[in-house]
Coordinates of C-alpha atoms in Angstrom, one line a residue:
M586 CA 22.3 63.6 60.2
K587 CA 25.4 64.6 61.0
N588 CA 24.4 67.6 63.3
T589 CA 22.1 65.0 65.1
L590 CA 25.0 62.5 65.6
K591 CA 27.1 65.8 66.9
A592 CA 24.0 66.3 69.3
L593 CA 24.2 62.7 69.9
K594 CA 28.3 62.7 70.8
F595 CA 27.8 65.7 72.9
S596 CA 24.9 64.3 75.3
T597 CA 26.7 61.1 76.0
A598 CA 30.3 63.1 76.9
F599 CA 28.2 65.5 79.1
L600 CA 26.2 62.4 80.6
L601 CA 30.1 60.7 81.1
I602 CA 31.6 63.6 82.4
L603 CA 28.5 64.5 85.1
S604 CA 28.3 60.6 86.1
S605 CA 32.0 60.9 87.0
F606 CA 31.1 63.7 89.1
I607 CA 28.1 61.8 90.7
A608 CA 30.9 58.7 91.1
C609 CA 33.2 61.2 93.1
D610 CA 30.6 62.4 95.4
K611 CA 28.9 58.5 95.9
D612 CA 32.7 57.4 96.9
F613 CA 33.5 60.1 99.5
S614 CA 30.0 59.8 101.0
I615 CA 31.0 56.0 101.2
I616 CA 33.9 56.8 103.4
E617 CA 32.2 59.2 105.4
S618 CA 33.9 62.2 104.0
Q619 CA 32.2 65.8 105.0
V620 CA 32.5 68.8 103.2
L621 CA 33.2 71.1 106.2
G622 CA 35.5 70.1 108.4
K623 CA 39.4 71.7 109.7
G624 CA 39.8 74.7 107.4
N625 CA 36.5 74.1 105.6
T626 CA 38.2 70.9 104.2
N627 CA 38.8 67.3 105.3
F628 CA 40.5 66.1 102.0
T629 CA 43.5 67.7 100.0
I630 CA 45.0 67.1 96.4
D631 CA 48.5 65.9 95.6
S632 CA 50.5 64.1 93.2
L633 CA 52.4 61.3 92.1
N634 CA 54.6 60.0 89.3
I635 CA 54.0 56.4 88.4
P636 CA 57.4 54.8 86.4
I637 CA 56.3 53.6 83.5
T638 CA 58.4 51.3 80.4
A639 CA 58.3 52.6 77.1
Y640 CA 60.0 50.8 74.0
N641 CA 59.9 50.9 70.4
K642 CA 58.1 48.1 68.0
K643 CA 59.5 47.7 64.8
L644 CA 56.9 47.6 62.6
N645 CA 56.8 44.8 59.3
S646 CA 53.7 43.8 56.8
L647 CA 50.5 46.3 57.5
K648 CA 47.7 46.6 55.8
I649 CA 48.6 49.2 52.8
N650 CA 45.2 48.8 50.6
N651 CA 42.7 50.9 50.5
L652 CA 43.7 52.5 53.4
I653 CA 42.1 55.8 54.8
S654 CA 42.8 59.3 55.9
A655 CA 39.9 62.0 56.1
N656 CA 35.6 61.1 56.0
D657 CA 36.3 57.6 54.7
L658 CA 38.3 58.9 51.2
N659 CA 40.2 56.2 50.2
S660 CA 44.0 57.9 50.2
A661 CA 47.9 57.4 48.8
L662 CA 50.9 58.5 49.0
L663 CA 52.9 59.3 45.9
G664 CA 56.8 60.4 45.4
V665 CA 60.1 60.6 47.5
F666 CA 59.9 61.9 50.8
D667 CA 63.7 62.5 52.5
D668 CA 62.9 62.5 56.4
P669 CA 66.6 64.3 58.0
E670 CA 66.3 61.8 61.2
F671 CA 65.2 58.5 59.4
G672 CA 66.3 58.5 55.9
R673 CA 64.3 58.6 52.5
T674 CA 60.7 56.3 51.7
T675 CA 59.7 56.0 48.4
A676 CA 55.9 55.4 48.0
S677 CA 54.1 54.1 44.9
I678 CA 50.6 52.9 43.7
I679 CA 48.7 50.0 42.5
A680 CA 45.0 51.0 41.4
Q681 CA 42.2 49.2 39.9
I682 CA 39.8 51.1 37.5
T683 CA 36.6 51.0 37.0
P684 CA 34.4 51.6 33.8
S685 CA 31.6 54.4 34.1
S686 CA 29.4 52.1 31.9
F687 CA 29.7 48.3 30.2
D688 CA 29.1 47.1 26.8
P689 CA 30.1 50.7 25.3
N690 CA 29.3 51.7 22.4
F691 CA 31.7 54.0 20.3
G692 CA 29.7 54.3 17.2
V693 CA 31.4 54.6 13.8
N694 CA 35.3 55.4 13.3
P695 CA 35.9 56.0 16.6
V696 CA 39.2 58.2 17.1
I697 CA 40.8 59.4 20.7
D698 CA 41.6 63.0 20.8
S699 CA 42.8 62.8 24.3
V700 CA 42.9 60.6 27.3
I701 CA 43.5 62.7 30.5
L702 CA 44.1 61.2 33.9
T703 CA 43.1 63.4 37.0
I704 CA 43.6 62.5 41.3
P705 CA 43.2 65.6 43.6
Y706 CA 45.1 66.2 45.9
F707 CA 44.1 67.0 49.5
S708 CA 44.0 70.3 49.5
R709 CA 41.8 73.1 51.2
P710 CA 40.5 76.8 50.2
T711 CA 42.3 79.9 51.4
G712 CA 40.5 82.8 49.9
L713 CA 39.9 84.4 46.3
D714 CA 41.8 85.6 43.7
G715 CA 39.4 87.7 41.8
D716 CA 36.1 85.2 40.6
D717 CA 38.8 82.2 41.7
V718 CA 38.8 80.2 44.8
T719 CA 42.7 79.8 46.2
Y720 CA 43.9 76.5 47.5
T721 CA 46.9 75.5 49.8
I722 CA 48.2 71.5 49.3
E723 CA 50.6 71.9 52.2
D724 CA 48.7 70.1 54.7
S725 CA 49.3 67.3 52.3
L726 CA 52.7 67.8 50.7
Y727 CA 55.7 66.8 52.3
G728 CA 58.8 67.9 51.3
D729 CA 60.7 71.0 49.1
P730 CA 57.7 71.5 46.9
S731 CA 60.1 73.0 44.3
N732 CA 61.3 69.9 43.8
E733 CA 60.2 67.5 41.0
V734 CA 59.5 63.3 41.2
T735 CA 59.5 61.1 38.4
L736 CA 56.6 59.0 37.6
T737 CA 55.9 56.1 35.2
I738 CA 52.5 54.8 34.4
Y739 CA 52.7 51.1 33.9
R740 CA 49.8 48.7 33.0
N741 CA 49.6 46.0 35.9
N742 CA 49.4 42.6 35.3
Y743 CA 49.2 41.4 38.4
F744 CA 45.4 40.3 39.5
L745 CA 44.1 42.2 42.9
R746 CA 41.3 39.8 44.3
S747 CA 38.7 41.6 46.7
L748 CA 37.9 38.2 48.8
N749 CA 40.4 35.8 50.5
P750 CA 40.3 32.3 49.2
N751 CA 40.8 31.4 52.0
S752 CA 37.6 33.0 54.1
T753 CA 34.9 33.7 51.8
S754 CA 33.4 36.2 53.7
S755 CA 36.3 38.4 54.1
A756 CA 38.2 41.1 52.2
Q757 CA 41.4 40.3 50.6
N758 CA 44.1 42.3 52.6
Y759 CA 47.3 43.3 51.1
F760 CA 50.6 43.7 53.7
S761 CA 53.4 46.1 53.3
Y762 CA 57.0 44.6 52.7
A763 CA 59.2 48.1 52.5
N764 CA 62.5 47.1 53.9
G765 CA 64.4 46.4 51.2
D766 CA 65.7 43.4 51.5
I767 CA 65.2 42.3 48.2
N768 CA 66.4 45.2 46.4
T769 CA 65.9 49.2 47.4
T770 CA 64.4 49.7 43.5
D771 CA 61.4 47.0 43.0
N772 CA 57.8 47.5 44.8
F773 CA 56.7 44.8 47.0
A774 CA 53.4 43.4 48.9
L775 CA 52.4 40.5 51.0
I776 CA 50.1 38.3 50.5
E777 CA 49.6 35.6 53.2
N778 CA 52.9 33.6 52.7
N779 CA 53.4 34.7 49.1
V780 CA 55.6 38.1 48.0
I781 CA 54.3 39.8 45.1
N782 CA 56.9 42.1 42.9
F783 CA 54.9 44.3 41.1
D784 CA 58.0 45.2 39.0
N785 CA 57.9 42.1 37.1
H786 CA 53.8 41.8 36.8
K787 CA 54.1 45.8 34.7
S788 CA 53.7 46.0 30.7
D789 CA 53.0 48.8 29.0
I790 CA 54.2 52.5 29.9
L791 CA 50.6 54.5 29.3
K792 CA 52.9 57.9 30.6
D793 CA 57.0 59.1 31.3
T794 CA 56.7 62.3 32.7
T795 CA 57.8 64.3 35.7
F796 CA 55.7 66.4 38.0
T797 CA 56.1 69.0 40.8
P798 CA 52.4 69.1 43.2
I799 CA 51.0 72.6 42.9
P800 CA 47.9 74.2 44.5
D801 CA 46.3 76.0 41.3
V802 CA 42.9 75.4 40.5
V803 CA 42.3 72.9 37.3
K804 CA 40.0 74.4 34.4
T805 CA 38.5 71.5 32.3
T806 CA 37.1 73.1 28.9
V807 CA 33.9 71.1 27.3
G808 CA 33.0 72.1 23.9
E809 CA 33.9 74.9 21.8
G810 CA 33.7 78.2 20.6
D811 CA 30.0 79.4 22.0
E812 CA 28.8 76.5 23.5
A813 CA 32.4 76.0 25.2
V814 CA 32.0 75.1 29.4
T815 CA 34.7 75.6 31.8
T816 CA 34.7 74.1 35.1
D817 CA 37.0 75.1 38.0
S818 CA 38.1 72.2 40.6
E819 CA 40.9 72.0 43.2
P820 CA 44.3 71.3 42.7
A821 CA 45.0 67.9 41.3
F822 CA 47.9 65.9 39.2
R823 CA 47.3 65.8 35.8
A824 CA 48.6 64.0 32.7
H825 CA 47.7 63.5 28.8
L826 CA 48.2 59.8 28.5
Y827 CA 49.2 57.9 25.7
K828 CA 46.5 57.6 23.0
D829 CA 47.4 54.3 21.0
F830 CA 47.2 52.5 23.9
W831 CA 43.8 53.0 25.2
A832 CA 42.6 53.2 21.5
S833 CA 44.0 49.4 21.0
T834 CA 43.1 48.1 25.1
I835 CA 39.7 50.0 25.1
I836 CA 38.3 51.5 21.8
D837 CA 39.1 48.0 20.1
Q838 CA 37.7 46.0 22.6
E839 CA 33.8 47.5 21.7
G840 CA 31.6 43.8 21.5
T841 CA 34.0 42.0 23.9
S842 CA 33.3 40.2 26.8
V843 CA 35.7 42.1 28.5
L844 CA 33.9 45.3 28.3
S845 CA 30.5 43.7 29.8
N846 CA 31.2 43.7 33.3
P847 CA 33.2 44.3 35.8
S848 CA 34.4 40.7 36.8
N849 CA 35.6 40.6 33.4
F850 CA 37.1 44.0 33.2
N851 CA 39.4 43.5 36.5
D852 CA 40.6 41.0 35.1
Y853 CA 41.3 41.7 31.6
F854 CA 42.7 45.2 32.4
R855 CA 44.2 44.8 36.2
G856 CA 44.9 48.1 36.9
L857 CA 47.7 50.9 36.6
Y858 CA 51.5 51.3 38.6
F859 CA 52.5 54.6 39.4
K860 CA 56.1 54.5 40.3
A861 CA 57.7 57.2 41.3
G862 CA 61.3 58.5 42.1
T863 CA 63.6 61.4 41.9
V864 CA 65.0 64.1 40.0
D865 CA 68.4 64.7 40.4
D866 CA 68.3 62.7 43.8
K867 CA 65.8 65.1 45.2
G868 CA 61.6 64.7 45.2
N869 CA 58.8 65.4 47.6
M870 CA 55.7 63.3 48.1
V871 CA 51.6 64.2 47.9
L872 CA 48.6 62.3 49.5
L873 CA 46.2 62.2 46.9
N874 CA 42.5 61.6 47.0
L875 CA 41.6 58.8 45.0
A876 CA 38.3 58.4 46.1
S877 CA 37.0 62.0 45.3
S878 CA 34.5 62.1 42.3
N879 CA 36.9 64.3 40.3
A880 CA 39.3 61.5 40.8
N881 CA 39.0 59.3 36.8
I882 CA 41.0 58.9 33.5
V883 CA 38.4 60.2 30.8
M884 CA 38.8 59.2 27.3
Y885 CA 37.4 62.0 24.6
Y886 CA 37.5 60.7 21.8
T887 CA 35.1 61.7 18.1
S888 CA 33.0 59.2 16.2
G889 CA 30.9 59.0 13.1
E890 CA 31.2 60.4 9.9
D891 CA 33.2 63.3 8.6
D892 CA 30.7 65.6 8.0
T893 CA 28.5 64.5 11.4
R894 CA 31.2 63.8 13.7
I895 CA 30.4 63.5 17.4
Q896 CA 32.6 64.4 20.6
S897 CA 31.8 61.9 23.2
T898 CA 33.4 60.9 26.5
Y899 CA 33.8 57.0 28.3
S900 CA 35.4 57.2 31.8
F901 CA 37.2 55.4 34.6
S902 CA 37.1 55.7 38.1
F903 CA 39.3 54.4 41.1
S904 CA 36.7 52.4 42.7
G905 CA 38.8 49.4 42.9
N906 CA 41.7 47.7 45.1
I907 CA 43.7 50.8 45.9
L908 CA 47.6 49.6 46.8
N909 CA 50.3 51.9 48.5
T910 CA 53.4 50.6 48.3
F911 CA 56.4 51.7 50.3
I912 CA 60.3 51.7 49.7
N913 CA 62.5 52.5 52.9
D914 CA 65.9 53.3 52.9
Y915 CA 66.3 54.8 56.6
I916 CA 68.1 54.1 59.7
T917 CA 67.7 50.4 61.1
L918 CA 65.2 50.0 63.4
E919 CA 64.2 47.3 65.9
N920 CA 62.1 46.1 68.6
G921 CA 62.7 47.6 72.0
D922 CA 63.3 45.9 75.2
S923 CA 60.1 45.5 77.0
D924 CA 61.5 44.6 80.4
L925 CA 63.6 48.1 81.2
G926 CA 62.5 50.2 78.2
D927 CA 64.2 52.1 75.8
E928 CA 66.7 55.2 75.9
T929 CA 64.8 56.2 72.7
I930 CA 61.2 56.7 71.3
Y931 CA 61.1 56.1 67.6
L932 CA 57.6 56.9 65.9
K933 CA 57.9 56.6 62.0
G934 CA 55.2 56.1 59.4
T935 CA 54.8 53.9 56.1
E936 CA 56.0 50.9 58.1
G937 CA 58.4 52.2 60.3
S938 CA 57.9 52.0 64.0
M939 CA 55.7 53.2 67.3
G940 CA 56.1 53.0 70.5
V941 CA 54.5 50.9 73.2
V942 CA 53.5 52.0 76.5
D943 CA 53.3 49.4 79.8
L944 CA 51.7 51.5 82.6
F945 CA 52.3 48.8 85.0
S946 CA 55.1 47.0 83.9
N947 CA 58.1 47.7 86.4
D948 CA 57.3 44.8 88.8
D949 CA 54.7 41.8 88.8
D950 CA 53.0 43.9 91.3
A951 CA 52.8 47.2 90.0
L952 CA 49.1 47.5 89.6
E953 CA 47.9 45.7 92.3
D954 CA 49.8 48.2 94.4
F955 CA 48.4 50.7 92.1
K956 CA 44.9 49.8 93.2
R957 CA 45.6 48.9 96.1
D958 CA 46.6 52.9 96.7
F959 CA 43.1 53.6 95.3
R960 CA 40.5 51.3 96.3
A961 CA 38.6 51.1 99.6
T962 CA 39.3 48.3 101.3
D963 CA 37.1 46.2 104.3
E964 CA 38.6 44.9 107.8
S965 CA 39.6 41.9 105.7
G966 CA 41.9 43.6 103.3
E967 CA 38.8 42.6 100.3
Y968 CA 38.3 45.3 97.5
I969 CA 34.7 47.1 98.4
T970 CA 32.5 47.3 95.4
D971 CA 29.2 49.3 95.2
D972 CA 26.0 47.1 95.0
T973 CA 23.9 49.4 93.2
T974 CA 26.6 49.4 90.0
G975 CA 29.5 46.7 90.7
E976 CA 31.9 48.9 90.5
F977 CA 34.5 49.5 92.8
V978 CA 34.4 51.8 95.7
L979 CA 37.4 54.5 95.9
K980 CA 39.2 56.0 98.6
K981 CA 41.1 58.8 96.5
L982 CA 39.9 60.0 93.3
I983 CA 42.1 60.7 90.5
N984 CA 41.6 64.2 89.0
E985 CA 44.0 63.7 86.0
A986 CA 46.0 61.7 84.7
Q987 CA 48.8 63.0 82.0
L988 CA 51.6 60.6 80.0
I989 CA 54.2 63.2 80.1
I990 CA 56.7 62.7 76.8
Y991 CA 59.7 64.7 76.0
E992 CA 61.0 64.9 72.2
D993 CA 65.1 64.1 71.7
E994 CA 66.6 67.5 71.9
S995 CA 69.3 66.5 69.8
L996 CA 66.7 66.6 66.3
T997 CA 68.0 68.3 64.1
Y998 CA 64.9 69.7 62.3
S999 CA 66.8 69.5 58.8
G1000 CA 67.6 73.3 59.7
D1001 CA 63.6 74.4 60.0
E1002 CA 62.6 75.3 63.8
D1003 CA 59.0 74.3 62.9
Y1004 CA 59.7 71.0 61.4
H1005 CA 57.9 69.1 63.8
K1006 CA 55.3 72.5 65.2
Y1007 CA 52.4 70.1 63.6
D1008 CA 53.1 66.8 64.6
R1009 CA 50.4 64.8 66.7
I1010 CA 50.8 61.9 68.5
Y1011 CA 48.0 59.6 68.5
A1012 CA 47.3 57.1 71.9
Y1013 CA 45.3 53.9 70.9
D1014 CA 44.7 51.0 73.4
I1015 CA 46.8 48.0 72.4
K1016 CA 44.6 45.2 73.4
N1017 CA 41.1 45.7 71.6
N1018 CA 42.3 48.3 69.1
T1019 CA 40.2 51.7 69.6
P1020 CA 40.7 54.6 70.7
I1021 CA 41.5 55.1 74.6
I1022 CA 38.2 56.1 76.7
D1023 CA 39.2 60.1 77.1
Y1024 CA 39.1 60.1 73.1
F1025 CA 35.4 59.5 73.4
I1026 CA 34.9 62.1 76.1
D1027 CA 37.0 65.2 74.4
L1028 CA 34.5 67.3 73.1
T1029 CA 37.1 69.3 70.9
E1030 CA 36.8 67.2 67.7
N1031 CA 37.7 69.6 64.8
E1032 CA 36.6 68.0 61.2
S1033 CA 38.2 70.6 59.2
E1034 CA 41.7 70.9 61.2
P1035 CA 42.9 68.3 62.5
Y1036 CA 45.7 69.9 64.1
N1037 CA 42.9 72.0 66.3
S1038 CA 40.7 68.5 67.4
F1039 CA 41.1 66.3 70.3
F1040 CA 43.5 68.6 72.1
I1041 CA 42.1 68.2 75.8
H1042 CA 42.8 63.9 75.2
L1043 CA 46.1 64.0 72.8
G1044 CA 47.3 67.5 73.4
Q1045 CA 49.7 69.9 71.2
R1046 CA 53.1 69.6 71.3
D1047 CA 54.9 72.7 73.2
S1048 CA 56.6 74.0 71.0
D1049 CA 58.8 75.6 73.3
Q1050 CA 59.5 72.6 75.8
K1051 CA 59.3 69.9 73.1
K1052 CA 56.7 68.5 75.1
Y1053 CA 53.9 66.1 74.7
K1054 CA 51.2 65.7 77.5
I1055 CA 48.6 63.0 76.6
R1056 CA 45.8 63.0 78.9
L1057 CA 44.7 59.7 80.5
T1058 CA 42.6 60.5 83.2
E1059 CA 39.1 58.3 82.8
H1060 CA 41.5 55.2 81.4
L1061 CA 42.8 54.7 84.8
N1062 CA 39.3 55.4 86.3
N1063 CA 38.3 52.2 83.9
I1064 CA 40.5 50.1 85.2
L1065 CA 40.4 51.4 89.3
L1066 CA 36.7 51.5 89.0
R1067 CA 35.0 48.3 86.3
D1068 CA 39.0 46.5 86.8
S1069 CA 39.4 46.9 83.2
M1070 CA 42.9 45.5 81.9
N1071 CA 43.6 47.6 79.3
T1072 CA 47.8 48.6 80.8
K1073 CA 48.9 48.9 77.0
I1074 CA 49.5 51.8 75.0
G1075 CA 50.4 52.5 71.5
L1076 CA 52.0 55.7 70.2
T1077 CA 52.1 57.1 66.7
L1078 CA 52.3 59.7 64.7
S1079 CA 49.0 60.8 62.5
T1080 CA 48.3 63.3 60.1
N1081 CA 44.9 63.7 61.5
V1082 CA 43.7 62.2 64.5
N1083 CA 40.0 62.6 63.6
I1084 CA 40.4 59.1 61.8
T1085 CA 40.4 55.7 63.9
T1086 CA 40.3 53.2 61.8
Q1087 CA 42.9 50.7 62.1
A1088 CA 45.1 48.8 59.9
E1089 CA 45.8 44.8 60.4
I1090 CA 49.3 43.6 60.8
L1091 CA 49.6 40.5 59.4
E1092 CA 50.4 37.7 61.8
S1093 CA 51.3 39.7 64.4
E1094 CA 53.8 37.7 67.6
D1095 CA 53.1 40.0 69.8
D1096 CA 50.4 42.1 71.7
V1097 CA 50.1 44.9 69.0
T1098 CA 48.5 43.4 66.2
A1099 CA 46.8 46.4 64.2
I1100 CA 47.8 50.5 63.8
P1101 CA 45.6 53.2 63.2
E1102 CA 45.7 53.3 59.0
T1103 CA 47.1 57.5 59.4
A1104 CA 50.0 56.3 60.6
I1105 CA 50.7 54.4 57.9
L1106 CA 49.6 57.9 55.5
T1107 CA 52.2 59.6 57.5
P1108 CA 55.5 59.6 55.6
R1109 CA 57.3 62.0 58.9
G1110 CA 59.0 61.0 61.7
T1111 CA 60.6 62.1 65.0
I1112 CA 62.4 61.0 67.9
L1113 CA 61.4 61.0 71.6
H1114 CA 63.0 60.6 75.2
G1115 CA 61.9 56.9 76.6
S1116 CA 61.9 55.5 80.1
N1117 CA 65.0 53.8 81.0
E1118 CA 65.8 54.9 83.8
N1119 CA 69.4 53.8 83.8
V1120 CA 70.1 56.1 80.7
V1121 CA 67.4 58.9 80.7
P1122 CA 67.7 61.6 83.0
S1123 CA 65.0 61.7 85.1
K1124 CA 64.3 65.5 84.1
K1125 CA 63.4 63.9 80.5
R1126 CA 62.0 60.9 80.9
M1127 CA 58.9 59.2 79.7
E1128 CA 56.3 59.3 82.7
L1129 CA 52.8 58.8 83.9
Q1130 CA 51.8 62.1 86.6
V1131 CA 48.8 61.0 88.9
F1132 CA 47.1 63.6 90.5
F1133 CA 44.2 62.7 93.3
T1134 CA 42.1 64.0 95.8
K1135 CA 42.4 62.0 98.9
P1136 CA 40.2 62.6 102.7
E1137 CA 42.6 63.7 105.1
N1138 CA 42.0 60.6 107.2
N1139 CA 43.3 58.6 105.0

């Protein structure tokens, strides 16, 4: 099926590209252009720079439950990350768990041997060490890997409902509250107009520890002696949880209604609260794969008479609601100047900031002037449309359009010149909360290496010039040919440009109603030069470059 979908995608993209060439030929024919003429051509290639307005959008109240980072997998950040330009973000997790079965029979005289929590990191194999596969987690680890993080795992007593009571057909979303207005120690979320403080709903401590994310293979041995079987699995966070809690909370509840069905269990055991902190005021942050089949809590126990005891397991998965809460203790971010544009643009995840680019906002007539410059008109000045397609006929054809973005050269990089090397800027259509049309016709998707994916449209950071290029060719053609009104582009950082899922903003009061979910799961940030012509030098100013072809008689 995956190969079929890829083939279909290629065919669709090929047809789109082919149709654009046909459209080009058609447009030139309409304006009576000929291939031969003076100097073997009667058209020239030219370019222009279109001033745009780029400004900051402060991000508040973002959807933080069940976020997706790759292959439709629920993901969450855990730990403490210090960005050299922005400051500190602390990420914690609230997660429901689901038993592997209901109405369990734990046997006679059950005794818990151990309770092991496992949550894989996002990792990729790098080679072999003898017969063992080696892995790296560098793509999902932020900060110094040698630093430790404190982690306290609590029982959460706040009920996470799945359905919105105000709309029986809608899922209940939870939203971020990370700006520290109340305090910078507790973890909060919003639900409609209510603020939830999860620190007011924590109870039993299931584990109090420190950890450092490492890329070691996890080896699990089941059985003893000659019957022991060892299996290897991907690198993961693992912890032995306190046994007494599970004995009283699960084993002793055998035969009661709380273990009889999912609804009763979710009301009885409302989940876990993973609260992160620093060690010696340092830390790091890692992206966890809670949707992995290896993400679980396994309770190992024995039961039976003394001479016939049997080893058994009872497990829990993370298949319910998963919330990623943030505490941001960094520079003040504000909404920008949508009229004049801003001097600098701040891109920062985990309820931070994004950039908004208005392609035609410099004056009220900018968009209309652009259309009149490129569209063909009749004797009365009205735009000409094609009788067959209904599209507008063009007198100039856009060959390439690029949004040129310069990084602020004053970034410190925390002393590491490669700090921003793999940054990707993701551009999306703010009006429809979808990728731009250029994204869909870019054939360079790379599922295994997101950094090398969609690089024709989204480009890659130019390390020498500290510059990005975002291709908007078909987006502009869509405006000219089909009168699209999608003139505002959103800019965010992204850890994985293959993922286009959007996260709602609670009760947004402007054009930006959602942002890419991967932007929320990007703890790092960067600073760009903006578009304000009064303060940004022309050579560093964000602008739209358009290369076009026109007949010589125009």
